[in-house]
mmCIF file of C-alpha atoms in Angstrom:
data_model
loop_
_atom_site.group_PDB
_atom_site.id
_atom_site.type_symbol
_atom_site.label_atom_id
_atom_site.label_comp_id
_atom_site.label_asym_id
_atom_site.label_seq_id
_atom_site.Cartn_x
_atom_site.Cartn_y
_atom_site.Cartn_z
ATOM 1 C CA LYS C 1 146.838 91.466 89.525
ATOM 2 C CA ARG C 2 143.620 92.640 91.179
ATOM 3 C CA ASN C 3 140.202 92.670 89.521
ATOM 4 C CA TRP C 4 139.609 96.209 90.791
ATOM 5 C CA GLU C 5 142.560 98.494 91.437
ATOM 6 C CA PRO C 6 141.753 101.307 93.887
ATOM 7 C CA THR C 7 144.669 103.520 92.858
ATOM 8 C CA SER C 8 143.487 103.681 89.241
ATOM 9 C CA SER C 9 142.829 107.182 87.931
ATOM 10 C CA SER C 10 140.099 106.039 85.536
ATOM 11 C CA HIS C 11 137.216 104.860 87.694
ATOM 12 C CA PRO C 12 133.874 105.714 86.026
ATOM 13 C CA CYS C 13 131.422 108.360 87.202
ATOM 14 C CA ASN C 14 127.755 108.153 86.231
ATOM 15 C CA ILE C 15 126.424 110.666 88.777
ATOM 16 C CA LEU C 16 125.493 114.215 87.817
ATOM 17 C CA ARG C 17 128.281 116.669 88.688
ATOM 18 C CA LEU C 18 127.445 120.299 89.424
ATOM 19 C CA SER C 19 129.704 123.212 90.186
ATOM 20 C CA GLN C 20 128.832 125.305 93.238
ATOM 21 C CA SER C 21 127.427 128.028 90.946
ATOM 22 C CA GLU C 22 125.339 125.508 89.006
ATOM 23 C CA LEU C 23 124.004 124.158 92.290
ATOM 24 C CA LEU C 24 122.866 127.630 93.385
ATOM 25 C CA ARG C 25 121.294 128.339 90.000
ATOM 26 C CA ALA C 26 119.398 125.055 90.162
ATOM 27 C CA PHE C 27 118.145 125.270 93.755
ATOM 28 C CA GLY C 28 118.589 128.847 94.927
ATOM 29 C CA PRO C 29 120.821 130.345 97.643
ATOM 30 C CA LEU C 30 120.030 127.684 100.254
ATOM 31 C CA GLY C 31 121.385 124.923 98.037
ATOM 32 C CA VAL C 32 120.329 121.270 97.999
ATOM 33 C CA PRO C 33 116.644 120.939 99.034
ATOM 34 C CA ASN C 34 115.493 118.718 101.854
ATOM 35 C CA LEU C 35 115.118 115.060 100.904
ATOM 36 C CA TYR C 36 116.304 115.547 97.344
ATOM 37 C CA PRO C 37 115.958 112.035 95.871
ATOM 38 C CA HIS C 38 118.995 111.834 93.551
ATOM 39 C CA PRO C 39 122.721 111.632 94.327
ATOM 40 C CA LEU C 40 124.791 114.638 93.288
ATOM 41 C CA VAL C 41 128.496 115.408 93.091
ATOM 42 C CA ILE C 42 129.318 119.036 93.873
ATOM 43 C CA ARG C 43 132.661 120.559 92.933
ATOM 44 C CA PRO C 44 134.247 123.992 93.393
ATOM 45 C CA ASP C 45 133.738 126.576 90.660
ATOM 46 C CA ASN C 46 137.475 126.691 89.939
ATOM 47 C CA TYR C 47 137.806 122.929 89.634
ATOM 48 C CA ASP C 48 139.788 121.825 86.559
ATOM 49 C CA SER C 49 138.578 118.372 85.537
ATOM 50 C CA GLN C 50 141.560 118.044 83.213
ATOM 51 C CA ASN C 51 144.006 118.446 86.066
ATOM 52 C CA GLU C 52 142.613 116.309 88.867
ATOM 53 C CA ALA C 53 146.055 115.156 90.027
ATOM 54 C CA THR C 54 147.003 118.763 90.774
ATOM 55 C CA ILE C 55 143.662 119.352 92.467
ATOM 56 C CA ASN C 56 144.243 116.462 94.855
ATOM 57 C CA ASN C 57 147.576 117.920 95.936
ATOM 58 C CA ASN C 58 146.235 121.453 96.317
ATOM 59 C CA TYR C 59 142.841 121.655 97.972
ATOM 60 C CA ILE C 60 140.773 124.380 96.278
ATOM 61 C CA GLY C 61 137.367 124.030 97.936
ATOM 62 C CA ARG C 62 135.530 126.013 100.612
ATOM 63 C CA ASN C 63 137.498 124.430 103.449
ATOM 64 C CA ARG C 64 141.071 125.485 102.701
ATOM 65 C CA HIS C 65 141.793 126.317 106.344
ATOM 66 C CA PHE C 66 140.422 122.975 107.485
ATOM 67 C CA ALA C 67 142.442 121.213 104.792
ATOM 68 C CA ASN C 68 145.589 122.845 106.141
ATOM 69 C CA MET C 69 144.661 121.775 109.677
ATOM 70 C CA THR C 70 144.248 118.155 108.575
ATOM 71 C CA THR C 71 147.464 117.494 106.687
ATOM 72 C CA LEU C 72 149.350 114.493 108.018
ATOM 73 C CA GLU C 73 151.855 116.840 109.638
ATOM 74 C CA HIS C 74 149.322 119.208 111.223
ATOM 75 C CA LEU C 75 146.486 116.914 112.285
ATOM 76 C CA PRO C 76 147.961 115.727 115.652
ATOM 77 C CA LEU C 77 148.650 119.347 116.617
ATOM 78 C CA ASN C 78 144.903 119.982 116.912
ATOM 79 C CA PHE C 79 144.561 117.659 119.886
ATOM 80 C CA PRO C 80 146.166 117.156 123.306
ATOM 81 C CA PRO C 81 149.308 115.006 123.491
ATOM 82 C CA ASN C 82 148.547 111.268 123.516
ATOM 83 C CA PHE C 83 145.011 111.944 122.277
ATOM 84 C CA ASN C 84 143.058 108.691 121.916
ATOM 85 C CA VAL C 85 140.623 107.910 119.117
ATOM 86 C CA THR C 86 137.968 105.201 118.870
ATOM 87 C CA LEU C 87 138.234 102.997 115.790
ATOM 88 C CA THR C 88 135.399 100.869 114.382
ATOM 89 C CA GLY C 89 135.255 97.805 112.190
ATOM 90 C CA SER C 90 134.642 98.255 108.441
ATOM 91 C CA ASP C 91 131.834 95.720 108.090
ATOM 92 C CA SER C 92 128.238 96.781 107.401
ATOM 93 C CA LEU C 93 127.348 97.143 111.082
ATOM 94 C CA SER C 94 130.682 98.702 112.144
ATOM 95 C CA THR C 95 131.015 96.076 114.841
ATOM 96 C CA HIS C 96 133.806 96.144 117.407
ATOM 97 C CA ARG C 97 135.648 99.120 118.841
ATOM 98 C CA ARG C 98 139.300 99.790 119.543
ATOM 99 C CA ILE C 99 140.733 102.746 121.461
ATOM 100 C CA ILE C 100 144.179 103.804 120.304
ATOM 101 C CA ASN C 101 146.441 106.861 120.298
ATOM 102 C CA LEU C 102 145.879 109.033 117.210
ATOM 103 C CA SER C 103 149.567 109.034 116.267
ATOM 104 C CA GLN C 104 149.698 105.261 116.602
ATOM 105 C CA TYR C 105 146.658 104.878 114.340
ATOM 106 C CA LEU C 106 148.242 107.088 111.676
ATOM 107 C CA SER C 107 151.449 105.046 111.841
ATOM 108 C CA GLU C 108 149.626 101.707 111.650
ATOM 109 C CA MET C 109 147.411 102.915 108.809
ATOM 110 C CA LEU C 110 150.319 104.213 106.704
ATOM 111 C CA ASP C 111 152.430 101.094 107.297
ATOM 112 C CA ALA C 112 149.688 98.473 106.931
ATOM 113 C CA ASN C 113 150.838 95.535 104.768
ATOM 114 C CA LYS C 114 154.251 97.115 104.358
ATOM 115 C CA ASP C 115 155.819 93.679 104.786
ATOM 116 C CA ILE C 116 154.286 92.494 101.493
ATOM 117 C CA ASP C 117 155.151 95.673 99.575
ATOM 118 C CA ARG C 118 151.615 97.107 99.777
ATOM 119 C CA PRO C 119 152.251 99.903 102.296
ATOM 120 C CA GLY C 120 149.226 101.826 103.475
ATOM 121 C CA GLU C 121 146.742 99.467 101.863
ATOM 122 C CA THR C 122 143.759 97.447 103.080
ATOM 123 C CA LEU C 123 143.525 94.240 101.051
ATOM 124 C CA PRO C 124 140.304 92.767 99.605
ATOM 125 C CA ASP C 125 140.405 89.575 101.684
ATOM 126 C CA GLU C 126 140.640 91.320 105.063
ATOM 127 C CA PHE C 127 137.594 90.899 107.311
ATOM 128 C CA GLY C 128 135.731 94.105 108.057
ATOM 129 C CA ASN C 129 135.548 93.433 111.777
ATOM 130 C CA GLU C 130 139.335 93.126 111.836
ATOM 131 C CA THR C 131 139.995 96.178 109.670
ATOM 132 C CA TRP C 132 140.195 99.192 111.966
ATOM 133 C CA TYR C 133 138.964 102.497 110.647
ATOM 134 C CA LEU C 134 138.672 106.016 112.089
ATOM 135 C CA PHE C 135 135.147 107.079 111.236
ATOM 136 C CA GLY C 136 131.896 107.594 113.096
ATOM 137 C CA GLU C 137 133.232 107.834 116.644
ATOM 138 C CA THR C 138 134.160 111.514 116.546
ATOM 139 C CA PHE C 139 131.587 113.071 118.876
ATOM 140 C CA THR C 140 133.610 114.000 121.953
ATOM 141 C CA LYS C 141 134.214 117.566 123.130
ATOM 142 C CA GLU C 142 137.645 117.626 121.463
ATOM 143 C CA TRP C 143 136.205 116.479 118.148
ATOM 144 C CA ALA C 144 133.333 118.971 118.372
ATOM 145 C CA GLU C 145 135.752 121.874 118.878
ATOM 146 C CA PHE C 146 137.911 120.642 116.025
ATOM 147 C CA LEU C 147 134.976 120.261 113.607
ATOM 148 C CA GLN C 148 133.796 123.813 114.307
ATOM 149 C CA HIS C 149 136.467 124.806 111.776
ATOM 150 C CA TYR C 150 134.672 122.886 109.025
ATOM 151 C CA ASN C 151 132.354 124.864 106.732
ATOM 152 C CA LEU C 152 129.085 123.018 106.161
ATOM 153 C CA PRO C 153 127.742 122.114 102.707
ATOM 154 C CA THR C 154 125.210 124.378 101.009
ATOM 155 C CA CYS C 155 121.850 122.839 101.785
ATOM 156 C CA GLN C 156 118.516 123.800 103.312
ATOM 157 C CA SER C 157 119.303 121.755 106.443
ATOM 158 C CA CYS C 158 122.893 122.996 106.759
ATOM 159 C CA THR C 159 122.282 126.490 108.154
ATOM 160 C CA PRO C 160 124.011 127.933 111.251
ATOM 161 C CA LEU C 161 120.730 127.401 113.122
ATOM 162 C CA HIS C 162 120.751 123.694 112.288
ATOM 163 C CA ARG C 163 124.308 123.522 113.564
ATOM 164 C CA GLN C 164 123.474 125.444 116.735
ATOM 165 C CA GLN C 165 120.541 123.146 117.461
ATOM 166 C CA SER C 166 122.627 120.004 116.797
ATOM 167 C CA MET C 167 120.405 119.041 113.876
ATOM 168 C CA ILE C 168 123.402 118.182 111.745
ATOM 169 C CA ALA C 169 126.014 115.651 112.837
ATOM 170 C CA LEU C 170 129.583 115.824 111.554
ATOM 171 C CA SER C 171 131.859 112.820 111.410
ATOM 172 C CA PHE C 172 135.576 112.963 110.600
ATOM 173 C CA GLY C 173 137.331 110.080 108.906
ATOM 174 C CA ILE C 174 140.799 108.930 107.839
ATOM 175 C CA GLY C 175 141.588 105.803 105.839
ATOM 176 C CA ASN C 176 144.251 104.248 103.661
ATOM 177 C CA ILE C 177 144.126 102.675 100.202
ATOM 178 C CA GLY C 178 141.295 100.156 99.937
ATOM 179 C CA SER C 179 139.760 100.941 103.326
ATOM 180 C CA GLY C 180 136.088 101.823 103.618
ATOM 181 C CA VAL C 181 132.751 100.696 104.994
ATOM 182 C CA GLN C 182 130.795 97.818 103.464
ATOM 183 C CA TRP C 183 127.293 98.358 102.029
ATOM 184 C CA HIS C 184 124.841 99.999 104.422
ATOM 185 C CA LEU C 185 122.126 102.642 104.402
ATOM 186 C CA HIS C 186 120.845 105.495 106.560
ATOM 187 C CA GLY C 187 119.416 108.974 106.207
ATOM 188 C CA PRO C 188 120.627 111.688 103.812
ATOM 189 C CA GLY C 189 123.763 113.766 103.973
ATOM 190 C CA PHE C 190 127.015 114.841 102.368
ATOM 191 C CA SER C 191 130.597 113.628 102.348
ATOM 192 C CA GLU C 192 133.460 115.903 101.336
ATOM 193 C CA THR C 193 136.938 114.631 100.537
ATOM 194 C CA ILE C 194 139.572 116.866 102.148
ATOM 195 C CA HIS C 195 142.737 114.946 101.172
ATOM 196 C CA GLY C 196 143.139 112.086 98.719
ATOM 197 C CA ARG C 197 140.298 110.473 96.774
ATOM 198 C CA LYS C 198 137.282 108.419 97.806
ATOM 199 C CA HIS C 199 135.148 106.199 95.563
ATOM 200 C CA TRP C 200 131.423 105.878 96.205
ATOM 201 C CA VAL C 201 129.066 103.175 94.936
ATOM 202 C CA LEU C 202 125.299 103.496 95.436
ATOM 203 C CA TYR C 203 122.029 101.766 94.608
ATOM 204 C CA PRO C 204 118.539 103.299 95.034
ATOM 205 C CA PRO C 205 116.374 101.930 97.859
ATOM 206 C CA GLN C 206 114.571 99.348 95.728
ATOM 207 C CA SER C 207 117.823 97.783 94.451
ATOM 208 C CA ILE C 208 119.453 95.846 97.270
ATOM 209 C CA PRO C 209 123.051 94.805 96.556
ATOM 210 C CA VAL C 210 124.258 91.307 97.359
ATOM 211 C CA TYR C 211 127.315 91.338 99.618
ATOM 212 C CA LYS C 212 128.982 89.649 102.580
ATOM 213 C CA MET C 213 128.479 91.767 105.675
ATOM 214 C CA GLU C 214 131.605 90.511 107.424
ATOM 215 C CA TYR C 215 133.989 91.968 104.831
ATOM 216 C CA ALA C 216 135.003 95.555 104.118
ATOM 217 C CA SER C 217 133.814 97.204 100.918
ATOM 218 C CA ARG C 218 136.896 96.351 98.882
ATOM 219 C CA HIS C 219 135.936 92.667 99.009
ATOM 220 C CA TRP C 220 132.743 93.498 97.087
ATOM 221 C CA MET C 221 134.634 95.652 94.582
ATOM 222 C CA GLU C 222 137.087 92.817 93.981
ATOM 223 C CA ASN C 223 134.698 89.870 93.837
ATOM 224 C CA VAL C 224 131.253 91.140 92.794
ATOM 225 C CA TYR C 225 131.654 94.448 90.980
ATOM 226 C CA PRO C 226 133.720 93.090 88.028
ATOM 227 C CA ASN C 227 131.000 90.509 87.236
ATOM 228 C CA LEU C 228 128.207 93.076 86.958
ATOM 229 C CA GLU C 229 127.081 94.532 83.657
ATOM 230 C CA ASP C 230 128.780 97.785 82.688
ATOM 231 C CA TRP C 231 126.859 100.934 82.049
ATOM 232 C CA ASN C 232 127.245 101.711 78.364
ATOM 233 C CA ASP C 233 127.554 105.226 76.985
ATOM 234 C CA GLN C 234 123.825 105.350 76.382
ATOM 235 C CA ASP C 235 123.088 104.359 79.993
ATOM 236 C CA VAL C 236 125.273 107.180 81.262
ATOM 237 C CA LYS C 237 123.759 109.719 78.873
ATOM 238 C CA MET C 238 120.233 108.656 79.797
ATOM 239 C CA GLU C 239 120.936 108.851 83.536
ATOM 240 C CA LEU C 240 122.526 112.291 83.273
ATOM 241 C CA LYS C 241 119.672 113.472 81.060
ATOM 242 C CA HIS C 242 117.223 111.992 83.552
ATOM 243 C CA ASP C 243 118.854 113.905 86.402
ATOM 244 C CA GLU C 244 119.007 117.161 84.436
ATOM 245 C CA GLU C 245 115.306 116.855 83.568
ATOM 246 C CA PHE C 246 114.528 116.186 87.205
ATOM 247 C CA LEU C 247 116.429 119.325 88.207
ATOM 248 C CA LYS C 248 114.386 121.392 85.764
ATOM 249 C CA MET C 249 111.163 119.838 86.988
ATOM 250 C CA TRP C 250 112.129 120.405 90.602
ATOM 251 C CA LYS C 251 112.577 124.109 89.932
ATOM 252 C CA ARG C 252 109.118 124.329 88.308
ATOM 253 C CA VAL C 253 107.268 122.784 91.208
ATOM 254 C CA SER C 254 106.660 125.009 94.199
ATOM 255 C CA ALA C 255 107.879 124.097 97.669
ATOM 256 C CA LYS C 256 104.273 123.713 98.865
ATOM 257 C CA GLN C 257 103.797 120.816 96.453
ATOM 258 C CA ARG C 258 106.637 118.734 97.940
ATOM 259 C CA HIS C 259 106.135 116.293 100.796
ATOM 260 C CA PHE C 260 108.116 113.596 102.582
ATOM 261 C CA ASP C 261 107.800 111.118 99.698
ATOM 262 C CA GLY C 262 109.622 113.500 97.373
ATOM 263 C CA MET C 263 107.708 115.787 95.036
ATOM 264 C CA MET C 264 104.022 115.935 94.195
ATOM 265 C CA GLY C 265 103.289 118.314 91.349
ATOM 266 C CA ASN C 266 100.458 118.307 88.832
ATOM 267 C CA GLU C 267 99.543 115.249 86.789
ATOM 268 C CA ASN C 268 102.255 115.948 84.249
ATOM 269 C CA GLU C 269 105.004 116.650 86.764
ATOM 270 C CA SER C 270 104.940 113.825 89.275
ATOM 271 C CA ILE C 271 108.079 112.182 90.597
ATOM 272 C CA ASP C 272 106.399 108.839 89.858
ATOM 273 C CA GLU C 273 107.005 109.463 86.169
ATOM 274 C CA ILE C 274 110.777 109.415 86.707
ATOM 275 C CA GLU C 275 111.324 106.453 88.982
ATOM 276 C CA GLU C 276 114.889 105.332 89.584
ATOM 277 C CA GLN C 277 115.946 102.058 87.982
ATOM 278 C CA GLY C 278 118.818 100.035 89.382
ATOM 279 C CA PRO C 279 118.757 96.450 88.101
ATOM 280 C CA SER C 280 120.858 94.184 90.289
ATOM 281 C CA ASN C 281 122.766 92.806 87.296
ATOM 282 C CA LYS C 282 124.160 96.270 86.527
ATOM 283 C CA LYS C 283 126.998 98.084 88.177
ATOM 284 C CA PRO C 284 125.993 100.734 90.727
ATOM 285 C CA TRP C 285 125.787 104.473 90.530
ATOM 286 C CA GLU C 286 129.364 105.456 91.262
ATOM 287 C CA CYS C 287 131.875 108.290 91.285
ATOM 288 C CA THR C 288 135.298 109.154 92.673
ATOM 289 C CA ILE C 289 135.139 112.175 94.978
ATOM 290 C CA ASN C 290 138.369 114.130 94.682
ATOM 291 C CA ALA C 291 139.777 116.575 97.222
ATOM 292 C CA GLY C 292 137.484 119.603 97.349
ATOM 293 C CA GLU C 293 134.483 117.727 95.942
ATOM 294 C CA MET C 294 131.553 116.339 97.887
ATOM 295 C CA ILE C 295 128.751 113.889 97.263
ATOM 296 C CA TYR C 296 125.148 114.210 98.354
ATOM 297 C CA PHE C 297 123.716 110.780 99.251
ATOM 298 C CA PRO C 298 119.891 110.624 99.344
ATOM 299 C CA ASP C 299 117.795 109.157 102.115
ATOM 300 C CA GLY C 300 117.690 105.363 102.121
ATOM 301 C CA TRP C 301 120.159 104.751 99.299
ATOM 302 C CA HIS C 302 122.428 101.742 99.743
ATOM 303 C CA HIS C 303 126.069 102.786 99.545
ATOM 304 C CA ALA C 304 129.623 101.679 100.197
ATOM 305 C CA THR C 305 132.879 103.635 100.106
ATOM 306 C CA ILE C 306 136.478 102.819 99.226
ATOM 307 C CA ASN C 307 139.378 105.163 99.946
ATOM 308 C CA LEU C 308 141.878 105.421 97.112
ATOM 309 C CA GLU C 309 144.920 107.108 98.632
ATOM 310 C CA ARG C 310 147.290 106.191 101.440
ATOM 311 C CA TYR C 311 146.121 109.247 103.392
ATOM 312 C CA THR C 312 142.474 109.939 102.618
ATOM 313 C CA VAL C 313 140.668 112.455 104.844
ATOM 314 C CA PHE C 314 136.964 113.252 104.655
ATOM 315 C CA VAL C 315 134.085 114.803 106.579
ATOM 316 C CA SER C 316 130.522 113.490 106.444
ATOM 317 C CA SER C 317 127.561 115.712 107.317
ATOM 318 C CA PHE C 318 124.453 113.808 108.403
ATOM 319 C CA THR C 319 121.456 116.065 108.023
ATOM 320 C CA THR C 320 118.039 116.137 109.667
ATOM 321 C CA GLU C 321 115.705 116.826 106.750
ATOM 322 C CA HIS C 322 111.992 117.510 106.602
ATOM 323 C CA ASN C 323 109.776 118.987 103.923
#
């Protein structure tokens, strides 16, 4: 028995979830503002939280056409025969590269650990630099043409102009159960799950997680996560209330009062009054992103990801944001 079971349907979520309509009401027609400092989970308006299993089998988000293109059956048809992909390691630095035929990667991924009755699963004790993963190396001409079919998130740095000027970078990924990248950090962006489910864990910049860089993220979930202090109901309520209050405050402060450090309003409405807290003895901010949902990850937040289904497909949008 594992300490943390990726296929569980009851992983906690302590990140504010907004429907697409709620997002637009909060921020206006351009969506998520530049350098917004809190993580968000954004779901389609017609998402039924009581029927997530059905949702995962029937994509209902803004990218239905892209979801159809990326089913296991259809995905290879988007590329030339014998199309090669570049895989990376799953450790923090994504060390090592491996070039392999796309169809071969899909076969290896789906049959991984089949001999020990764990088909399509990456195990917690596998080294990250030996765990091959399709993510991050999708910037060739063929990938660019393919990703033109993906509809960008709703954000101030996700406009057609940003896309035309290459100010937003898209990365396509596929992983099996338990695969994912170990803790790391970078600039802001979004990640939408197209097929399957993907679990995200995050800490704010000032809370640095302790982890072994050479392993994939599931090693941390198996060996460190269970020993951390749980968020209690009050913690979750306070964090959600905190985020809701921040949303209201953000709306009250004009765009001219925001700068690269976040938001500078009047003396009673400063971001410094609502600093993030992420004690290292507590479990991280976390949420499972189901098919059709996406997460916004703020600039500089530590994060790791773990795929929860045998065929998990996602697209990450790395934005170039300025206030």
